[in-house]
Tab-separated table of C-alpha atoms and ligand atoms in Angstrom:
chain	number	residue	atom	x	y	z
A	533	UNK	CA	6.468	32.253	53.772
A	534	UNK	CA	3.528	30.579	55.296
A	535	UNK	CA	3.227	29.663	59.274
A	536	UNK	CA	3.470	25.739	58.070
A	537	UNK	CA	6.672	26.534	56.418
A	538	UNK	CA	8.277	28.539	59.272
A	539	UNK	CA	7.002	25.719	61.712
A	540	UNK	CA	8.684	22.951	59.678
A	541	UNK	CA	11.648	25.231	59.247
A	542	UNK	CA	12.029	25.560	62.918
A	543	UNK	CA	11.373	21.807	63.672
A	544	UNK	CA	13.976	20.880	60.739
A	545	UNK	CA	16.638	22.738	62.389
A	546	UNK	CA	15.708	21.270	65.667
A	547	UNK	CA	15.007	17.507	64.497
A	548	UNK	CA	14.745	15.075	67.403
A	549	UNK	CA	14.381	18.286	70.087
A	550	UNK	CA	11.586	19.529	71.343
A	551	UNK	CA	10.486	23.313	70.965
A	552	UNK	CA	7.742	24.766	72.883
A	553	UNK	CA	4.547	26.239	71.253
A	554	UNK	CA	5.116	29.201	72.994
A	555	UNK	CA	8.782	30.053	71.501
A	556	UNK	CA	7.553	28.938	67.957
A	557	UNK	CA	4.107	31.524	68.565
A	558	UNK	CA	7.210	34.282	69.789
A	559	UNK	CA	9.442	33.639	67.017
A	560	UNK	CA	6.767	33.465	64.414
A	561	UNK	CA	4.641	36.140	65.837
A	562	UNK	CA	1.679	34.426	65.783
A	563	UNK	CA	-0.790	32.967	68.459
A	564	UNK	CA	-0.224	29.584	69.876
A	565	UNK	CA	-3.587	28.769	68.494
A	566	UNK	CA	-2.439	29.273	65.035
A	567	UNK	CA	1.015	27.262	65.870
A	568	UNK	CA	-1.669	24.142	67.013
A	569	UNK	CA	-3.396	24.792	63.954
A	570	UNK	CA	-0.276	24.502	61.468
A	571	UNK	CA	0.492	21.588	63.239
A	572	UNK	CA	-2.424	19.831	62.660
A	573	UNK	CA	-2.291	20.365	59.112
A	574	UNK	CA	1.355	18.692	59.182
A	575	UNK	CA	0.427	15.726	61.081
A	576	UNK	CA	-2.401	15.362	58.118
A	577	UNK	CA	0.425	15.631	55.758
A	578	UNK	CA	2.025	12.650	57.666
A	579	UNK	CA	4.792	14.604	59.156
A	580	UNK	CA	5.740	12.688	62.158
A	581	UNK	CA	5.743	15.107	65.223
A	582	UNK	CA	5.180	14.401	68.623
A	583	UNK	CA	3.627	16.988	70.957
A	584	UNK	CA	4.631	16.387	74.851
A	585	UNK	CA	3.119	18.474	77.634
A	586	UNK	CA	5.293	21.243	78.680
A	587	UNK	CA	8.282	20.358	76.395
A	588	UNK	CA	6.649	21.158	73.096
A	589	UNK	CA	6.612	20.132	69.562
A	590	UNK	CA	9.418	17.730	68.377
A	591	UNK	CA	10.078	16.222	64.410
A	592	UNK	CA	11.113	12.959	64.695
A	593	UNK	CA	14.766	11.872	63.476
A	594	UNK	CA	13.407	9.450	60.745
A	595	UNK	CA	10.259	11.847	59.224
A	596	UNK	CA	10.725	11.906	55.482
A	597	UNK	CA	8.011	13.656	53.866
A	598	UNK	CA	8.844	15.398	50.686
A	599	UNK	CA	6.667	18.693	50.910
A	600	UNK	CA	6.594	22.184	49.800
A	601	UNK	CA	7.608	23.386	53.175
A	602	UNK	CA	10.242	20.900	53.772
A	603	UNK	CA	11.699	21.609	50.184
A	604	UNK	CA	11.451	25.406	50.402
A	605	UNK	CA	13.310	25.565	53.491
A	606	UNK	CA	15.949	23.058	52.075
A	607	UNK	CA	16.229	25.284	48.708
A	608	UNK	CA	16.346	28.493	50.640
A	609	UNK	CA	18.941	27.165	52.913
A	610	UNK	CA	20.890	26.917	49.629
A	611	UNK	CA	20.379	30.321	48.445
A	612	UNK	CA	18.215	28.964	45.599
A	613	UNK	CA	14.928	31.312	45.073
A	614	UNK	CA	13.619	29.753	41.921
A	615	UNK	CA	9.725	28.726	42.016
A	616	UNK	CA	8.947	25.397	43.533
A	617	UNK	CA	5.922	23.565	41.978
A	618	UNK	CA	5.079	20.531	44.727
A	619	UNK	CA	2.862	18.389	43.443
A	620	UNK	CA	1.759	15.306	45.985
A	621	UNK	CA	0.594	13.429	43.021
A	622	UNK	CA	0.921	14.140	39.248
A	623	UNK	CA	1.163	12.510	35.650
A	624	UNK	CA	5.046	13.330	35.178
A	625	UNK	CA	7.064	16.198	36.336
A	626	UNK	CA	8.588	16.427	33.061
A	627	UNK	CA	4.815	16.761	31.292
A	628	UNK	CA	4.191	19.723	34.057
A	629	UNK	CA	7.234	21.606	33.542
A	630	UNK	CA	6.983	21.678	29.620
A	631	UNK	CA	3.402	23.026	30.278
A	632	UNK	CA	4.850	25.589	32.491
A	633	UNK	CA	7.462	26.445	29.935
A	634	UNK	CA	4.938	26.713	27.220
A	635	UNK	CA	3.170	28.900	29.792
A	636	UNK	CA	6.046	31.121	29.947
A	637	UNK	CA	7.088	29.664	33.393
A	638	UNK	CA	10.133	31.293	34.693
A	639	UNK	CA	13.796	30.067	34.038
A	640	UNK	CA	14.859	27.464	36.783
A	641	UNK	CA	11.413	26.613	38.055
A	642	UNK	CA	11.624	23.293	39.960
A	643	UNK	CA	8.707	20.650	39.963
A	644	UNK	CA	8.944	18.180	42.309
A	645	UNK	CA	6.273	15.190	43.016
A	646	UNK	CA	5.609	12.456	45.449
A	647	UNK	CA	4.531	10.063	43.251
A	648	UNK	CA	3.891	10.056	39.274
A	649	UNK	CA	1.339	8.021	37.547
A	650	UNK	CA	2.720	8.420	33.972
A	651	UNK	CA	6.348	8.711	34.818
A	652	UNK	CA	8.600	9.072	31.394
A	653	UNK	CA	11.799	7.038	30.743
A	654	UNK	CA	14.456	7.572	27.763
A	655	UNK	CA	13.516	5.569	24.487
A	656	UNK	CA	9.619	5.686	24.802
A	657	UNK	CA	9.771	3.644	28.462
A	658	UNK	CA	7.532	4.510	31.697
A	659	UNK	CA	9.469	5.241	34.946
A	660	UNK	CA	8.143	3.663	37.979
A	661	UNK	CA	7.216	6.074	40.251
A	662	UNK	CA	5.608	5.351	43.750
A	663	UNK	CA	4.491	7.553	46.197
A	664	UNK	CA	7.050	8.139	49.489
A	665	UNK	CA	10.059	6.554	48.650
A	666	UNK	CA	11.675	8.056	45.629
A	667	UNK	CA	12.225	11.586	44.537
A	668	UNK	CA	10.704	12.907	41.125
A	669	UNK	CA	12.010	16.257	39.887
A	670	UNK	CA	12.101	18.383	36.390
A	671	UNK	CA	13.974	21.499	36.508
A	672	UNK	CA	13.026	23.909	33.940
A	673	UNK	CA	16.058	25.619	32.276
A	674	UNK	CA	15.465	28.456	29.577
A	675	UNK	CA	19.060	30.207	28.750
A	676	UNK	CA	19.002	33.522	27.403
A	677	UNK	CA	22.283	32.651	25.192
A	678	UNK	CA	22.897	29.892	22.844
A	679	UNK	CA	23.849	26.582	23.856
A	680	UNK	CA	27.175	26.010	22.659
A	681	UNK	CA	27.169	21.846	23.247
A	682	UNK	CA	23.441	20.554	24.004
A	683	UNK	CA	24.795	16.904	24.377
A	684	UNK	CA	26.612	18.347	27.461
A	685	UNK	CA	23.249	18.779	29.232
A	686	UNK	CA	22.748	15.263	29.538
A	687	UNK	CA	26.353	14.751	30.558
A	688	UNK	CA	26.067	17.317	33.536
A	689	UNK	CA	22.861	16.160	34.599
A	690	UNK	CA	24.240	12.831	35.686
A	691	UNK	CA	27.190	14.616	37.097
A	692	UNK	CA	25.309	16.942	38.714
A	693	UNK	CA	23.132	14.376	40.339
A	694	UNK	CA	26.064	12.171	41.400
A	695	UNK	CA	27.218	15.261	43.221
A	696	UNK	CA	24.344	16.079	44.835
A	697	UNK	CA	24.037	12.203	46.123
A	698	UNK	CA	27.535	12.208	47.179
A	699	UNK	CA	27.103	15.413	49.166
A	700	UNK	CA	23.830	14.468	50.986
A	701	UNK	CA	24.052	11.116	51.268
A	702	UNK	CA	27.387	10.206	51.867
A	703	UNK	CA	27.984	7.743	49.264
A	704	UNK	CA	29.593	7.159	45.802
A	705	UNK	CA	27.563	6.790	42.852
A	706	UNK	CA	28.760	5.735	39.083
A	707	UNK	CA	27.346	6.749	35.703
A	708	UNK	CA	26.018	4.208	33.530
A	709	UNK	CA	26.334	5.940	30.149
A	710	UNK	CA	24.488	7.687	28.915
A	711	UNK	CA	22.854	8.972	31.990
A	712	UNK	CA	21.862	6.185	34.745
A	713	UNK	CA	23.185	6.455	38.071
A	714	UNK	CA	24.258	2.989	39.809
A	715	UNK	CA	24.910	2.170	43.297
A	716	UNK	CA	25.871	-1.464	44.332
A	717	UNK	CA	25.436	-2.471	40.599
A	718	UNK	CA	21.779	-1.289	40.555
A	719	UNK	CA	20.260	1.578	39.006
A	720	UNK	CA	19.027	4.102	41.493
A	721	UNK	CA	18.340	6.960	39.454
A	722	UNK	CA	17.260	7.846	35.564
A	723	UNK	CA	17.289	11.144	33.768
A	724	UNK	CA	15.453	12.280	30.767
A	725	UNK	CA	16.078	15.285	29.209
A	726	UNK	CA	13.743	17.219	26.711
A	727	UNK	CA	13.884	20.519	24.907
A	728	UNK	CA	11.126	22.614	23.532
A	729	UNK	CA	12.196	24.366	20.198
A	730	UNK	CA	11.740	27.832	19.091
A	731	UNK	CA	9.593	28.354	15.601
A	732	UNK	CA	11.279	31.435	15.357
A	733	UNK	CA	14.724	31.073	16.087
A	734	UNK	CA	15.107	27.484	15.389
A	735	UNK	CA	17.280	26.517	18.345
A	736	UNK	CA	16.494	25.323	21.478
A	737	UNK	CA	14.151	27.322	23.638
A	738	UNK	CA	13.598	25.323	27.101
A	739	UNK	CA	15.253	22.330	28.196
A	740	UNK	CA	13.778	20.134	30.843
A	741	UNK	CA	15.772	18.149	32.838
A	742	UNK	CA	13.898	15.325	34.642
A	743	UNK	CA	15.380	13.012	37.311
A	744	UNK	CA	14.051	9.867	38.941
A	745	UNK	CA	15.876	8.657	42.398
A	746	UNK	CA	14.674	5.347	44.201
A	747	UNK	CA	15.199	6.365	47.445
A	748	UNK	CA	14.046	3.422	49.510
A	749	UNK	CA	12.107	0.385	48.671
A	750	UNK	CA	12.585	-3.641	48.574
A	751	UNK	CA	13.441	-5.861	45.470
A	752	UNK	CA	9.713	-7.647	45.595
A	753	UNK	CA	7.835	-4.280	45.086
A	754	UNK	CA	9.647	-3.755	41.924
A	755	UNK	CA	7.974	-4.225	38.303
A	756	UNK	CA	9.201	-7.712	36.954
A	757	UNK	CA	10.861	-5.923	33.730
A	758	UNK	CA	13.274	-4.167	36.329
A	759	UNK	CA	13.479	-6.238	39.374
A	760	UNK	CA	16.953	-7.236	38.441
A	761	UNK	CA	18.470	-4.103	37.600
A	762	UNK	CA	16.879	-1.404	39.943
A	763	UNK	CA	18.152	-0.606	43.286
A	764	UNK	CA	17.746	1.950	46.193
A	765	UNK	CA	20.010	4.527	47.559
A	766	UNK	CA	18.776	3.445	51.410
A	767	UNK	CA	17.532	4.960	54.348
A	768	UNK	CA	19.181	6.987	56.642
A	769	UNK	CA	21.368	10.180	57.266
A	770	UNK	CA	19.305	12.165	54.819
A	771	UNK	CA	16.008	13.226	53.912
A	772	UNK	CA	14.272	13.478	50.565
A	773	UNK	CA	14.015	17.334	50.836
A	774	UNK	CA	17.125	17.783	51.164
A	775	UNK	CA	18.266	15.642	48.448
A	776	UNK	CA	15.929	16.919	45.780
A	777	UNK	CA	17.055	20.634	46.880
A	778	UNK	CA	20.434	19.757	46.513
A	779	UNK	CA	19.750	18.573	43.089
A	780	UNK	CA	18.098	21.366	42.156
A	781	UNK	CA	21.065	23.221	43.197
A	782	UNK	CA	23.793	21.040	41.506
A	783	UNK	CA	21.735	21.777	37.705
A	784	UNK	CA	21.053	25.376	38.552
A	785	UNK	CA	24.770	25.906	38.899
A	786	UNK	CA	24.852	25.745	35.429
A	787	UNK	CA	21.389	26.811	34.080
A	788	UNK	CA	22.686	28.748	31.485
A	789	UNK	CA	23.636	25.379	29.992
A	790	UNK	CA	27.694	26.475	29.616
A	791	UNK	CA	29.721	23.700	31.356
A	792	UNK	CA	33.209	24.026	32.374
A	793	UNK	CA	35.732	21.354	30.841
A	794	UNK	CA	36.146	19.433	34.331
A	795	UNK	CA	32.809	17.972	33.688
A	796	UNK	CA	33.493	15.695	31.249
A	797	UNK	CA	36.418	14.629	33.649
A	798	UNK	CA	34.356	14.111	36.502
A	799	UNK	CA	31.695	12.384	34.018
A	800	UNK	CA	35.076	9.674	33.032
A	801	UNK	CA	35.884	9.218	36.380
A	802	UNK	CA	32.360	8.231	37.740
A	803	UNK	CA	31.759	6.004	34.451
A	804	UNK	CA	31.319	2.071	35.165
A	805	UNK	CA	31.321	1.449	31.519
A	806	UNK	CA	34.811	2.111	30.848
A	807	UNK	CA	37.045	-1.322	30.532
A	808	UNK	CA	34.002	-3.471	30.633
A	809	UNK	CA	32.553	-6.042	27.766
A	810	UNK	CA	29.286	-4.524	26.565
A	811	UNK	CA	26.373	-5.571	23.631
A	812	UNK	CA	25.067	-2.685	21.835
A	813	UNK	CA	23.492	-1.615	18.742
A	814	UNK	CA	25.345	-0.558	15.607
A	815	UNK	CA	23.032	0.415	12.477
A	816	UNK	CA	20.535	-1.430	13.418
A	817	UNK	CA	22.189	-4.751	14.507
A	818	UNK	CA	23.550	-6.243	17.643
A	819	UNK	CA	27.228	-6.032	18.329
A	820	UNK	CA	29.571	-6.673	21.557
A	821	UNK	CA	32.623	-5.377	22.346
A	822	UNK	CA	34.742	-3.371	25.055
A	823	UNK	CA	34.252	0.153	25.894
A	824	UNK	CA	37.618	2.243	25.561
A	825	UNK	CA	36.465	5.451	26.944
A	826	UNK	CA	33.848	8.611	26.846
A	827	UNK	CA	34.882	11.269	24.280
A	828	UNK	CA	35.307	14.646	24.991
A	829	UNK	CA	31.462	15.517	23.678
A	830	UNK	CA	30.237	12.263	25.900
A	831	UNK	CA	30.348	9.681	23.177
A	832	UNK	CA	30.648	6.071	24.150
A	833	UNK	CA	33.841	4.877	22.470
A	834	UNK	CA	33.854	1.279	21.740
A	835	UNK	CA	36.214	-1.250	20.142
A	836	UNK	CA	33.837	-3.632	18.759
A	837	UNK	CA	34.831	-7.510	18.528
A	838	UNK	CA	35.501	-7.125	15.004
A	839	UNK	CA	38.192	-4.631	15.711
A	840	UNK	CA	36.266	-1.697	14.741
A	841	UNK	CA	36.293	1.506	16.930
A	842	UNK	CA	32.526	2.680	17.346
A	843	UNK	CA	31.349	6.479	18.879
A	844	UNK	CA	27.785	6.027	20.082
A	845	UNK	CA	25.911	9.186	20.292
A	846	UNK	CA	22.828	7.684	22.164
A	847	UNK	CA	21.285	4.715	22.701
A	848	UNK	CA	21.214	1.873	25.272
A	849	UNK	CA	24.129	-0.625	26.436
A	850	UNK	CA	24.013	-3.597	28.530
A	851	UNK	CA	27.193	-4.500	30.466
A	852	UNK	CA	27.784	-8.211	29.499
A	853	UNK	CA	29.687	-8.704	33.128
A	854	UNK	CA	30.246	-6.276	35.807
B	1521	LIG	C1	15.415	6.515	32.193
B	1521	LIG	O1	15.641	5.851	33.456
B	1521	LIG	O2	15.011	6.185	31.281
B	1521	LIG	C2	14.830	8.226	32.703
B	1521	LIG	C3	13.966	8.296	33.728
B	1521	LIG	C4	13.726	9.686	34.179
B	1521	LIG	C5	12.481	9.834	35.287
B	1521	LIG	C6	12.613	11.387	35.487
B	1521	LIG	S1	11.637	11.413	36.806
B	1521	LIG	C7	11.086	12.995	36.716
B	1521	LIG	C8	10.905	13.277	35.241
B	1521	LIG	N1	9.461	13.007	35.146
B	1521	LIG	C9	9.403	11.857	34.188
B	1521	LIG	O3	8.364	11.393	33.801
B	1521	LIG	N2	10.773	11.425	33.919
B	1521	LIG	C10	11.665	11.946	34.624
């Protein structure tokens, strides 16, 4: 790791408490001038570090910079040693992860960005991805064996992200089928899972799990088309580096894309649609009904107003009343 990463590591571990320049220099085996230089670089990156004569350097409690050094610290402390590509700005982390996959990139590579200029959503939509307020990440999975139930990748991605948010932020989030996460009746996270196919084998070669989380912001800043639906996790008690690292760790827990049965159970428990009236599309026409539950393969089971039981494999539904 670089001096910068080591310093961030030391300051992160002492958030809100000063660490002397001499102590940092001694622990890292570098000169005080090298420590000073690295601190200047971190300040340039936007880290909120204060320097006090006699006391040393202190990372402010409120500092929430998404960075390579901070992410590496949080990933390695979770025992995750896979490659990390950090981009302060990119078109789309899914596009970058796909490019890395096609260039023979390593299984488990995480691509994390502070801003996306062409964030992609499901059903051909765009995903609003402004700087400094969210987490935009993609994990490249290249399982060696067959994927017995590909549809479970999407199911698990939602469960994994919900688990990470709960663990790091201490709040409980629900899943709106297929894989939107909701907090306080607002969408705070969207997930786009994509795959590359093998020409030889005919099966799935690589899976790209793309996750976008709205951490902070205000309703007024949101584009008109998502203002009534989107929300934020909120500030405090966590950093974006920690949350991003935990999401990656949870996704990699089943990086081979073979999932245990309790995943669908947890998805069911977190489902916010069960028992709700919804509108949906059936054979190209709009329909309304009541959600009965989620099937073992992750389909939405709906009792339509005309009395039919429909199983939806994909698409999007709207809740008539929360
Ligand atoms: C949706 O809600 O429709 C899915 C949104 C998925 C957004 C994430 S952000 C990281 C990754 N890169 C993208 O371009 N999209 C996904």
